[in-house]
Amino acid sequence: MSISLKNRSLISISDYTPEEICHVLDIAEDFEKNPHQNLLNGRIIASLFFEPSTRTRLSFETAIQLLGGNVIGFSSTAGTSIQKGESLADTITMVASYADLIVMRNPIEGSARFASEVSKVPVINAGDGANQHPTQCMLDLYSIRKTQGTLENLEITLVGDLKYGRTVHSLVEAMCHFNAKFNLVSPVELKLPSVVKQHIKDRNLEYHQYTELEDAIPHSDIIYMTRIQRERFPDPCFATPCWRTPSPTAVCCTRCRASTRSTWTSMPTRRLITSSRHKTASTPVKL
Amino acid sequence: MEKKKELTVSAIENGTVIDHIPADKVFQVVKILGLDRVSTPVYFGINVESKKYGTKGFIKASNKYFETEDVNKIALVAPTASIIEIKDFEVVNKQTVTIPDSIEHIVKCFNPNCVTNKEHDVPTKFTVIKDAQGNIKLHCHYCEKNTTQDKLEFI
């Protein structure tokens, strides 16, 4: 069965079936081998960032340039008609008449879904508040599959701010497709929201909650670290956890920024798998 | 002697009777339907004996008929309610409300940062989730958050 994603928006990871997700990962693998493809020649891509971003915006814009496309847009609302009170619908409708594709980050939750409904061109959600960040999720899945050789039947330990971390929510949803087992490590105040846990329960999958990381490490295939979402949480105090030696095949995906990165000790077999938060050769796969 | 089934509130000639409302939801239903702002007679009862539910509430609204959208509003707070349309003192239509699979326009998303609360003219849209205990949650089509029954606010 052939899978076509032509003219499809990407708003939430749940919009894509497991087969479609794997198809995107397969394409990404090809891109990693041959990143300089002129596929966007003559195309205009709108990069609309309504809130600050460094890594995501530059990843997208670099990928567009590498693929031969042109970028229009803005990196903040300063100097745009949004400052004059223009509605999101009007902004998107206008931009859609210039661009072939819209990449949007917006602090308002659900704004990307709404944009995709008023836009005549596809929309890629580059983060909508605390809701979804599906392209980050795609890249996390890519890293997991690349290091583990599979997405099936893995035990994944999610650590940090599980309440506000939108990439955690997306990743849990995605990994539920692949029969994952989840270890949830967070302070009590930052536990995974019940709506996301319900998603795991609905699929009869297993999850365990911890406040200490050391209990989950020994049997983890993946350790997924997140930073505290300081902009959403008034008390960023977070104790650095103690570490024990993980399973020999354990891989850590980290999204921590340098200033908030947890201390690593006694993990001789670990390999750090970078995400789009760090510039890598896989940048163009972030489509 | 045969017990009279007549209610203490007189029958209405034309209009709608909403029966089998949970006793503690009557005032909420009155408010949701805007019956506190109409000029036609409205009668209601609370803690009325009910064989089926123990106690119940009811509303009789003269010269008032409800659209499907209004009925949906009732179903969200009073899923056991029945809607009886009266014309010339006769029952012309009787239906039990059913909770729809989706709800549009009528309920606010509880998430203050949802696009439906931040932008003008973005109508709300929810998928109705009903758990095994009969509790209802509304899953927002946009922000993907669940609005629970205790946070329901009608537009």
Short mmCIF file of C-alpha atoms in Angstrom, two decimals:
data_model
loop_
_atom_site.label_atom_id
_atom_site.label_comp_id
_atom_site.label_asym_id
_atom_site.label_seq_id
_atom_site.Cartn_x
_atom_site.Cartn_y
_atom_site.Cartn_z
CA MET A 1 0.00 0.00 0.00
CA SER A 2 1.48 3.34 -1.00
CA ILE A 3 1.36 6.16 1.52
CA SER A 4 0.96 9.72 0.30
CA LEU A 5 1.42 12.68 2.59
CA LYS A 6 0.98 15.24 -0.16
CA ASN A 7 -0.78 18.40 1.05
CA ARG A 8 -1.16 16.94 4.54
CA SER A 9 -0.70 19.20 7.53
CA LEU A 10 1.10 17.98 10.63
CA ILE A 11 -0.62 19.38 13.69
CA SER A 12 -0.61 16.59 16.24
CA ILE A 13 1.30 13.32 16.24
CA SER A 14 -2.02 11.54 16.67
CA ASP A 15 -3.03 12.73 13.18
CA TYR A 16 -0.64 10.22 11.69
CA THR A 17 -1.06 6.45 11.73
CA PRO A 18 1.87 4.24 12.81
CA GLU A 19 2.40 3.36 9.15
CA GLU A 20 2.54 7.04 8.19
CA ILE A 21 4.95 7.79 11.04
CA CYS A 22 7.25 4.98 9.90
CA HIS A 23 6.97 6.25 6.33
CA VAL A 24 8.18 9.70 7.43
CA LEU A 25 11.04 8.08 9.35
CA ASP A 26 11.99 6.07 6.26
CA ILE A 27 12.09 9.26 4.19
CA ALA A 28 14.15 10.93 6.92
CA GLU A 29 16.64 8.09 6.74
CA ASP A 30 17.08 8.73 3.03
CA PHE A 31 17.52 12.44 3.71
CA GLU A 32 20.21 11.77 6.26
CA LYS A 33 22.16 9.83 3.65
CA ASN A 34 21.61 12.50 1.01
CA PRO A 35 20.69 15.81 2.67
CA HIS A 36 21.26 18.13 -0.28
CA GLN A 37 18.21 17.59 -2.43
CA ASN A 38 16.67 20.41 -4.41
CA LEU A 39 13.11 19.44 -3.66
CA LEU A 40 11.87 22.88 -2.65
CA ASN A 41 13.30 24.77 -5.60
CA GLY A 42 10.96 27.63 -6.48
CA ARG A 43 8.85 27.07 -3.38
CA ILE A 44 8.15 29.66 -0.71
CA ILE A 45 7.81 28.47 2.86
CA ALA A 46 6.37 30.76 5.52
CA SER A 47 8.05 30.54 8.90
CA LEU A 48 5.67 32.19 11.37
CA PHE A 49 7.08 32.28 14.89
CA PHE A 50 4.74 34.11 17.24
CA GLU A 51 6.98 33.36 20.23
CA PRO A 52 10.73 33.02 20.79
CA SER A 53 12.56 30.02 19.43
CA THR A 54 16.13 29.39 18.45
CA ARG A 55 16.56 25.70 17.68
CA THR A 56 13.21 24.90 16.14
CA ARG A 57 13.10 27.98 13.92
CA LEU A 58 16.68 27.64 12.73
CA SER A 59 16.21 23.91 12.15
CA PHE A 60 13.25 24.56 9.90
CA GLU A 61 14.81 27.48 8.09
CA THR A 62 18.08 25.61 7.57
CA ALA A 63 16.22 22.59 6.25
CA ILE A 64 14.24 24.76 3.85
CA GLN A 65 17.42 26.43 2.58
CA LEU A 66 19.20 23.09 2.18
CA LEU A 67 16.31 21.83 0.11
CA GLY A 68 16.44 24.86 -2.16
CA GLY A 69 13.37 26.69 -0.87
CA ASN A 70 12.89 30.33 0.08
CA VAL A 71 11.77 31.49 3.50
CA ILE A 72 9.43 34.35 4.36
CA GLY A 73 7.99 35.14 7.74
CA PHE A 74 8.84 36.54 11.13
CA SER A 75 10.53 35.45 14.35
CA SER A 76 8.40 37.59 16.63
CA THR A 77 5.18 39.50 16.29
CA ALA A 78 6.97 42.83 16.68
CA GLY A 79 6.55 44.88 13.53
CA THR A 80 3.71 42.78 12.15
CA SER A 81 0.02 43.54 11.81
CA ILE A 82 -0.62 41.20 14.71
CA GLN A 83 0.49 44.10 16.90
CA LYS A 84 -2.36 46.08 15.40
CA GLY A 85 -4.84 43.42 16.45
CA GLU A 86 -5.04 41.36 13.26
CA SER A 87 -6.70 38.04 13.90
CA LEU A 88 -4.90 34.75 13.46
CA ALA A 89 -7.38 33.78 10.75
CA ASP A 90 -6.59 36.91 8.74
CA THR A 91 -2.82 36.49 9.15
CA ILE A 92 -2.94 32.86 8.04
CA THR A 93 -5.26 33.53 5.12
CA MET A 94 -2.99 36.29 3.87
CA VAL A 95 0.22 34.28 4.30
CA ALA A 96 -1.33 31.22 2.64
CA SER A 97 -1.84 33.27 -0.50
CA TYR A 98 1.93 33.88 -0.69
CA ALA A 99 3.41 30.62 0.55
CA ASP A 100 3.30 26.96 -0.43
CA LEU A 101 3.58 25.77 3.15
CA ILE A 102 3.29 27.38 6.58
CA VAL A 103 5.43 26.46 9.57
CA MET A 104 3.99 28.03 12.70
CA ARG A 105 4.88 28.31 16.35
CA ASN A 106 2.32 30.05 18.50
CA PRO A 107 1.89 30.15 22.30
CA ILE A 108 -1.87 29.68 21.97
CA GLU A 109 -2.94 26.05 22.31
CA GLY A 110 -4.94 24.78 19.37
CA SER A 111 -3.81 27.67 17.17
CA ALA A 112 -2.07 25.30 14.74
CA ARG A 113 -5.20 23.20 14.26
CA PHE A 114 -7.24 26.32 13.66
CA ALA A 115 -4.62 27.66 11.24
CA SER A 116 -4.75 24.42 9.24
CA GLU A 117 -8.50 24.83 8.92
CA VAL A 118 -8.36 28.35 7.53
CA SER A 119 -5.25 27.87 5.39
CA LYS A 120 -5.41 26.66 1.81
CA VAL A 121 -1.84 25.35 2.08
CA PRO A 122 -0.57 22.73 4.56
CA VAL A 123 0.49 23.82 8.03
CA ILE A 124 3.26 22.29 10.12
CA ASN A 125 2.90 22.84 13.83
CA ALA A 126 6.23 23.90 15.31
CA GLY A 127 4.71 24.03 18.80
CA ASP A 128 1.40 25.40 20.05
CA GLY A 129 1.76 26.40 23.69
CA ALA A 130 1.87 23.40 26.01
CA ASN A 131 -0.10 21.30 23.55
CA GLN A 132 1.84 19.61 20.75
CA HIS A 133 5.25 19.64 19.09
CA PRO A 134 4.88 16.87 16.51
CA THR A 135 8.04 17.50 14.48
CA GLN A 136 10.15 17.21 17.63
CA CYS A 137 8.31 13.97 18.29
CA MET A 138 9.13 12.71 14.79
CA LEU A 139 12.78 13.43 15.39
CA ASP A 140 12.69 11.72 18.80
CA LEU A 141 11.14 8.67 17.18
CA TYR A 142 13.79 8.78 14.49
CA SER A 143 16.55 8.85 17.12
CA ILE A 144 14.96 6.01 19.03
CA ARG A 145 14.53 3.83 15.97
CA LYS A 146 18.02 4.61 14.75
CA THR A 147 19.66 3.59 18.01
CA GLN A 148 17.42 0.70 18.96
CA GLY A 149 16.76 -0.65 15.47
CA THR A 150 13.05 -0.73 16.20
CA LEU A 151 10.25 1.23 17.79
CA GLU A 152 8.44 -1.89 18.99
CA ASN A 153 8.27 -3.18 22.58
CA LEU A 154 10.67 -0.67 24.11
CA GLU A 155 10.77 0.46 27.72
CA ILE A 156 11.04 4.22 27.82
CA THR A 157 11.79 6.31 30.89
CA LEU A 158 10.53 9.88 30.71
CA VAL A 159 12.19 12.20 33.19
CA GLY A 160 11.58 15.75 34.32
CA ASP A 161 8.70 18.07 33.67
CA LEU A 162 6.09 15.60 32.48
CA LYS A 163 3.23 17.97 33.21
CA TYR A 164 4.05 20.87 30.93
CA GLY A 165 6.50 19.23 28.51
CA ARG A 166 4.57 19.04 25.26
CA THR A 167 7.15 16.78 23.63
CA VAL A 168 6.57 14.23 26.38
CA HIS A 169 2.86 14.16 25.67
CA SER A 170 3.44 13.74 21.95
CA LEU A 171 6.06 11.03 22.48
CA VAL A 172 3.82 9.04 24.83
CA GLU A 173 1.01 9.16 22.27
CA ALA A 174 3.33 8.06 19.50
CA MET A 175 5.04 5.27 21.45
CA CYS A 176 1.64 3.87 22.43
CA HIS A 177 1.39 2.77 18.79
CA PHE A 178 4.44 0.59 19.29
CA ASN A 179 3.60 -1.34 22.46
CA ALA A 180 5.93 0.63 24.71
CA LYS A 181 6.24 0.37 28.47
CA PHE A 182 6.60 3.70 30.28
CA ASN A 183 8.48 4.74 33.40
CA LEU A 184 7.44 8.21 34.46
CA VAL A 185 9.94 9.99 36.68
CA SER A 186 9.06 13.44 37.95
CA PRO A 187 8.45 15.47 41.06
CA VAL A 188 4.90 14.95 42.32
CA GLU A 189 3.97 18.46 41.18
CA LEU A 190 5.02 17.71 37.60
CA LYS A 191 3.45 14.30 37.04
CA LEU A 192 2.14 13.31 33.64
CA PRO A 193 -1.41 14.69 33.19
CA SER A 194 -4.17 12.15 33.71
CA VAL A 195 -5.43 12.68 30.17
CA VAL A 196 -2.11 11.40 28.80
CA LYS A 197 -2.00 8.52 31.28
CA GLN A 198 -5.51 7.61 30.18
CA HIS A 199 -4.15 7.34 26.66
CA ILE A 200 -1.72 4.65 27.89
CA LYS A 201 -4.46 2.85 29.84
CA ASP A 202 -6.81 2.87 26.86
CA ARG A 203 -4.27 0.82 24.97
CA ASN A 204 -3.74 -1.61 27.86
CA LEU A 205 -0.10 -0.63 28.14
CA GLU A 206 1.96 -0.54 31.29
CA TYR A 207 3.28 2.52 33.10
CA HIS A 208 4.96 3.13 36.45
CA GLN A 209 5.42 6.42 38.22
CA TYR A 210 8.53 7.30 40.20
CA THR A 211 9.88 10.31 41.97
CA GLU A 212 13.43 8.90 41.95
CA LEU A 213 15.17 8.06 38.71
CA GLU A 214 17.44 5.31 40.03
CA ASP A 215 14.61 2.76 40.23
CA ALA A 216 13.80 3.09 36.56
CA ILE A 217 17.24 3.23 34.99
CA PRO A 218 18.38 -0.41 35.18
CA HIS A 219 15.69 -1.70 32.85
CA SER A 220 15.30 1.23 30.47
CA ASP A 221 15.94 1.11 26.75
CA ILE A 222 15.45 4.84 26.40
CA ILE A 223 15.86 7.62 28.93
CA TYR A 224 14.17 10.79 27.76
CA MET A 225 15.18 13.89 29.68
CA THR A 226 13.19 17.09 29.56
CA ARG A 227 13.94 20.46 30.95
CA ILE A 228 11.68 22.23 33.40
CA GLN A 229 9.33 24.42 31.43
CA ARG A 230 10.30 27.49 33.43
CA GLU A 231 8.06 29.73 31.40
CA ARG A 232 5.03 27.74 32.56
CA PHE A 233 6.07 26.74 36.07
CA PRO A 234 6.68 29.35 38.72
CA ASP A 235 9.10 27.28 40.85
CA PRO A 236 11.92 25.86 38.72
CA CYS A 237 13.72 24.22 41.66
CA PHE A 238 14.66 20.72 40.54
CA ALA A 239 17.07 18.45 42.40
CA THR A 240 19.75 16.77 40.33
CA PRO A 241 19.03 13.06 40.49
CA CYS A 242 21.50 10.31 41.34
CA TRP A 243 22.30 7.85 38.59
CA ARG A 244 22.99 4.18 38.50
CA THR A 245 24.31 2.17 35.61
CA PRO A 246 21.55 1.62 33.09
CA SER A 247 20.93 -1.35 30.86
CA PRO A 248 23.92 -1.82 28.50
CA THR A 249 21.80 -0.83 25.52
CA ALA A 250 20.29 2.24 27.13
CA VAL A 251 20.24 5.38 25.07
CA CYS A 252 19.49 8.82 26.30
CA CYS A 253 17.63 11.42 24.32
CA THR A 254 18.07 14.74 25.97
CA ARG A 255 16.23 17.93 25.32
CA CYS A 256 17.89 19.73 28.22
CA ARG A 257 19.59 22.98 27.45
CA ALA A 258 23.08 23.46 28.72
CA SER A 259 22.06 25.56 31.69
CA THR A 260 19.57 23.04 32.96
CA ARG A 261 21.20 19.78 31.91
CA SER A 262 21.31 17.22 34.68
CA THR A 263 24.64 15.87 35.82
CA TRP A 264 25.69 12.58 34.33
CA THR A 265 27.67 10.15 36.43
CA SER A 266 28.65 6.52 36.08
CA MET A 267 26.98 5.86 32.76
CA PRO A 268 29.89 4.35 30.85
CA THR A 269 27.83 2.86 28.07
CA ARG A 270 25.65 5.83 27.40
CA ARG A 271 25.49 7.49 24.03
CA LEU A 272 24.00 10.90 23.77
CA ILE A 273 21.52 11.10 20.94
CA THR A 274 20.96 14.62 19.91
CA SER A 275 17.63 15.98 18.87
CA SER A 276 16.70 18.98 16.78
CA ARG A 277 17.68 20.98 19.83
CA HIS A 278 21.23 20.48 18.59
CA LYS A 279 22.35 21.01 15.07
CA THR A 280 23.02 17.65 13.44
CA ALA A 281 23.28 16.16 10.00
CA SER A 282 19.69 15.11 10.39
CA THR A 283 18.41 18.66 10.29
CA PRO A 284 16.68 18.28 6.93
CA VAL A 285 14.56 15.42 8.21
CA LYS A 286 12.60 17.83 10.28
CA LEU A 287 9.88 18.29 7.71
CA MET B 1 -59.27 5.01 45.75
CA GLU B 2 -57.05 5.46 42.71
CA LYS B 3 -54.19 7.82 43.37
CA LYS B 4 -54.29 10.91 41.20
CA LYS B 5 -51.23 11.17 38.92
CA GLU B 6 -51.77 14.82 38.34
CA LEU B 7 -48.90 17.13 39.16
CA THR B 8 -49.39 20.10 41.43
CA VAL B 9 -48.41 22.40 38.57
CA SER B 10 -51.11 22.81 35.95
CA ALA B 11 -50.72 21.49 32.43
CA ILE B 12 -49.60 23.87 29.72
CA GLU B 13 -51.56 24.43 26.56
CA ASN B 14 -48.56 24.87 24.28
CA GLY B 15 -44.87 24.54 24.97
CA THR B 16 -42.32 22.05 26.27
CA VAL B 17 -42.09 19.97 29.37
CA ILE B 18 -38.62 18.86 30.37
CA ASP B 19 -39.04 15.94 32.71
CA HIS B 20 -36.69 13.66 34.63
CA ILE B 21 -34.10 16.34 35.25
CA PRO B 22 -31.77 15.40 38.12
CA ALA B 23 -33.22 17.29 41.09
CA ASP B 24 -30.09 19.35 41.64
CA LYS B 25 -29.76 20.39 37.99
CA VAL B 26 -33.04 22.21 37.47
CA PHE B 27 -31.71 25.70 38.07
CA GLN B 28 -28.75 24.96 35.82
CA VAL B 29 -31.07 23.83 33.03
CA VAL B 30 -33.20 26.97 33.50
CA LYS B 31 -30.10 29.11 33.15
CA ILE B 32 -28.62 27.16 30.22
CA LEU B 33 -31.83 27.49 28.24
CA GLY B 34 -32.19 31.14 29.12
CA LEU B 35 -35.58 30.47 30.70
CA ASP B 36 -34.77 32.98 33.42
CA ARG B 37 -34.97 35.69 30.78
CA VAL B 38 -38.18 34.81 28.92
CA SER B 39 -41.45 36.70 29.28
CA THR B 40 -43.69 33.64 28.93
CA PRO B 41 -44.70 31.56 31.96
CA VAL B 42 -42.21 28.98 33.17
CA TYR B 43 -43.00 26.51 35.94
CA PHE B 44 -40.53 24.24 37.60
CA GLY B 45 -40.36 21.69 40.37
CA ILE B 46 -37.50 20.19 42.32
CA ASN B 47 -37.27 17.16 44.60
CA VAL B 48 -40.42 15.72 43.07
CA GLU B 49 -40.97 12.04 43.74
CA SER B 50 -39.91 9.81 40.87
CA LYS B 51 -40.41 6.05 40.65
CA LYS B 52 -37.45 5.74 38.36
CA TYR B 53 -34.92 8.04 39.99
CA GLY B 54 -36.19 8.60 43.56
CA THR B 55 -36.40 12.34 43.10
CA LYS B 56 -36.40 14.45 40.01
CA GLY B 57 -36.97 17.94 38.73
CA PHE B 58 -39.08 19.23 35.88
CA ILE B 59 -39.64 22.40 33.90
CA LYS B 60 -42.72 23.48 31.97
CA ALA B 61 -42.08 26.28 29.52
CA SER B 62 -45.16 27.77 27.89
CA ASN B 63 -45.02 28.63 24.21
CA LYS B 64 -41.41 27.55 23.98
CA TYR B 65 -39.91 24.84 21.78
CA PHE B 66 -36.28 23.89 21.62
CA GLU B 67 -33.90 23.41 18.74
CA THR B 68 -31.55 20.42 18.58
CA GLU B 69 -28.72 22.63 19.78
CA ASP B 70 -30.69 23.52 22.89
CA VAL B 71 -31.52 19.86 23.50
CA ASN B 72 -27.82 19.07 23.33
CA LYS B 73 -27.22 21.62 26.02
CA ILE B 74 -29.74 19.88 28.24
CA ALA B 75 -28.17 16.47 27.60
CA LEU B 76 -24.82 17.63 28.97
CA VAL B 77 -26.15 18.43 32.46
CA ALA B 78 -29.28 16.30 32.52
CA PRO B 79 -28.62 13.17 30.46
CA THR B 80 -31.72 11.45 31.86
CA ALA B 81 -34.09 14.24 30.84
CA SER B 82 -36.97 13.75 28.46
CA ILE B 83 -38.36 16.47 26.24
CA ILE B 84 -42.12 16.52 25.75
CA GLU B 85 -43.66 18.90 23.27
CA ILE B 86 -47.24 19.97 23.95
CA LYS B 87 -49.74 21.44 21.52
CA ASP B 88 -53.36 22.11 22.56
CA PHE B 89 -52.73 20.21 25.80
CA GLU B 90 -51.73 17.10 23.83
CA VAL B 91 -48.33 15.46 23.69
CA VAL B 92 -47.15 15.76 20.10
CA ASN B 93 -43.58 14.63 20.53
CA LYS B 94 -41.63 12.95 23.30
CA GLN B 95 -37.97 12.12 23.24
CA THR B 96 -35.28 11.19 25.65
CA VAL B 97 -32.22 13.33 25.31
CA THR B 98 -29.12 11.62 24.10
CA ILE B 99 -25.61 12.84 24.57
CA PRO B 100 -24.22 13.59 21.13
CA ASP B 101 -20.82 12.35 19.95
CA SER B 102 -19.70 15.90 19.32
CA ILE B 103 -20.60 19.30 20.68
CA GLU B 104 -20.07 22.51 18.76
CA HIS B 105 -20.50 26.17 19.65
CA ILE B 106 -22.35 25.80 22.94
CA VAL B 107 -19.73 25.03 25.60
CA LYS B 108 -16.59 26.94 26.50
CA CYS B 109 -13.25 25.18 26.66
CA PHE B 110 -12.01 25.36 30.26
CA ASN B 111 -8.45 26.03 29.06
CA PRO B 112 -7.94 29.81 29.15
CA ASN B 113 -5.06 29.47 26.67
CA CYS B 114 -7.16 27.59 24.10
CA VAL B 115 -7.48 29.31 20.74
CA THR B 116 -11.26 29.33 21.19
CA ASN B 117 -10.81 31.60 24.22
CA LYS B 118 -8.00 33.72 22.80
CA GLU B 119 -9.20 34.47 19.29
CA HIS B 120 -12.51 35.99 18.31
CA ASP B 121 -14.84 33.94 16.16
CA VAL B 122 -13.23 30.54 16.69
CA PRO B 123 -16.19 28.31 17.58
CA THR B 124 -15.62 25.58 20.15
CA LYS B 125 -15.71 21.98 19.01
CA PHE B 126 -15.54 18.94 21.29
CA THR B 127 -15.64 15.18 21.09
CA VAL B 128 -17.74 13.73 23.90
CA ILE B 129 -15.97 11.08 25.97
CA LYS B 130 -18.11 8.99 28.29
CA ASP B 131 -16.42 6.68 30.78
CA ALA B 132 -17.74 3.46 32.32
CA GLN B 133 -19.19 5.39 35.28
CA GLY B 134 -21.20 7.61 32.95
CA ASN B 135 -19.02 10.66 33.56
CA ILE B 136 -18.69 12.96 30.59
CA LYS B 137 -15.62 14.77 29.39
CA LEU B 138 -15.39 17.06 26.41
CA HIS B 139 -12.19 16.68 24.41
CA CYS B 140 -11.32 19.97 22.73
CA HIS B 141 -10.74 19.62 18.99
CA TYR B 142 -8.20 22.46 19.16
CA CYS B 143 -6.18 22.43 22.38
CA GLU B 144 -6.79 18.69 23.05
CA LYS B 145 -7.60 19.31 26.72
CA ASN B 146 -10.56 17.65 28.42
CA THR B 147 -13.25 19.79 30.00
CA THR B 148 -14.88 17.83 32.81
CA GLN B 149 -18.50 18.17 33.88
CA ASP B 150 -17.67 20.27 36.93
CA LYS B 151 -16.00 22.83 34.66
CA LEU B 152 -18.75 23.05 32.06
CA GLU B 153 -19.56 26.61 31.13
CA PHE B 154 -22.09 27.36 28.45
CA ILE B 155 -21.61 30.10 25.91
#
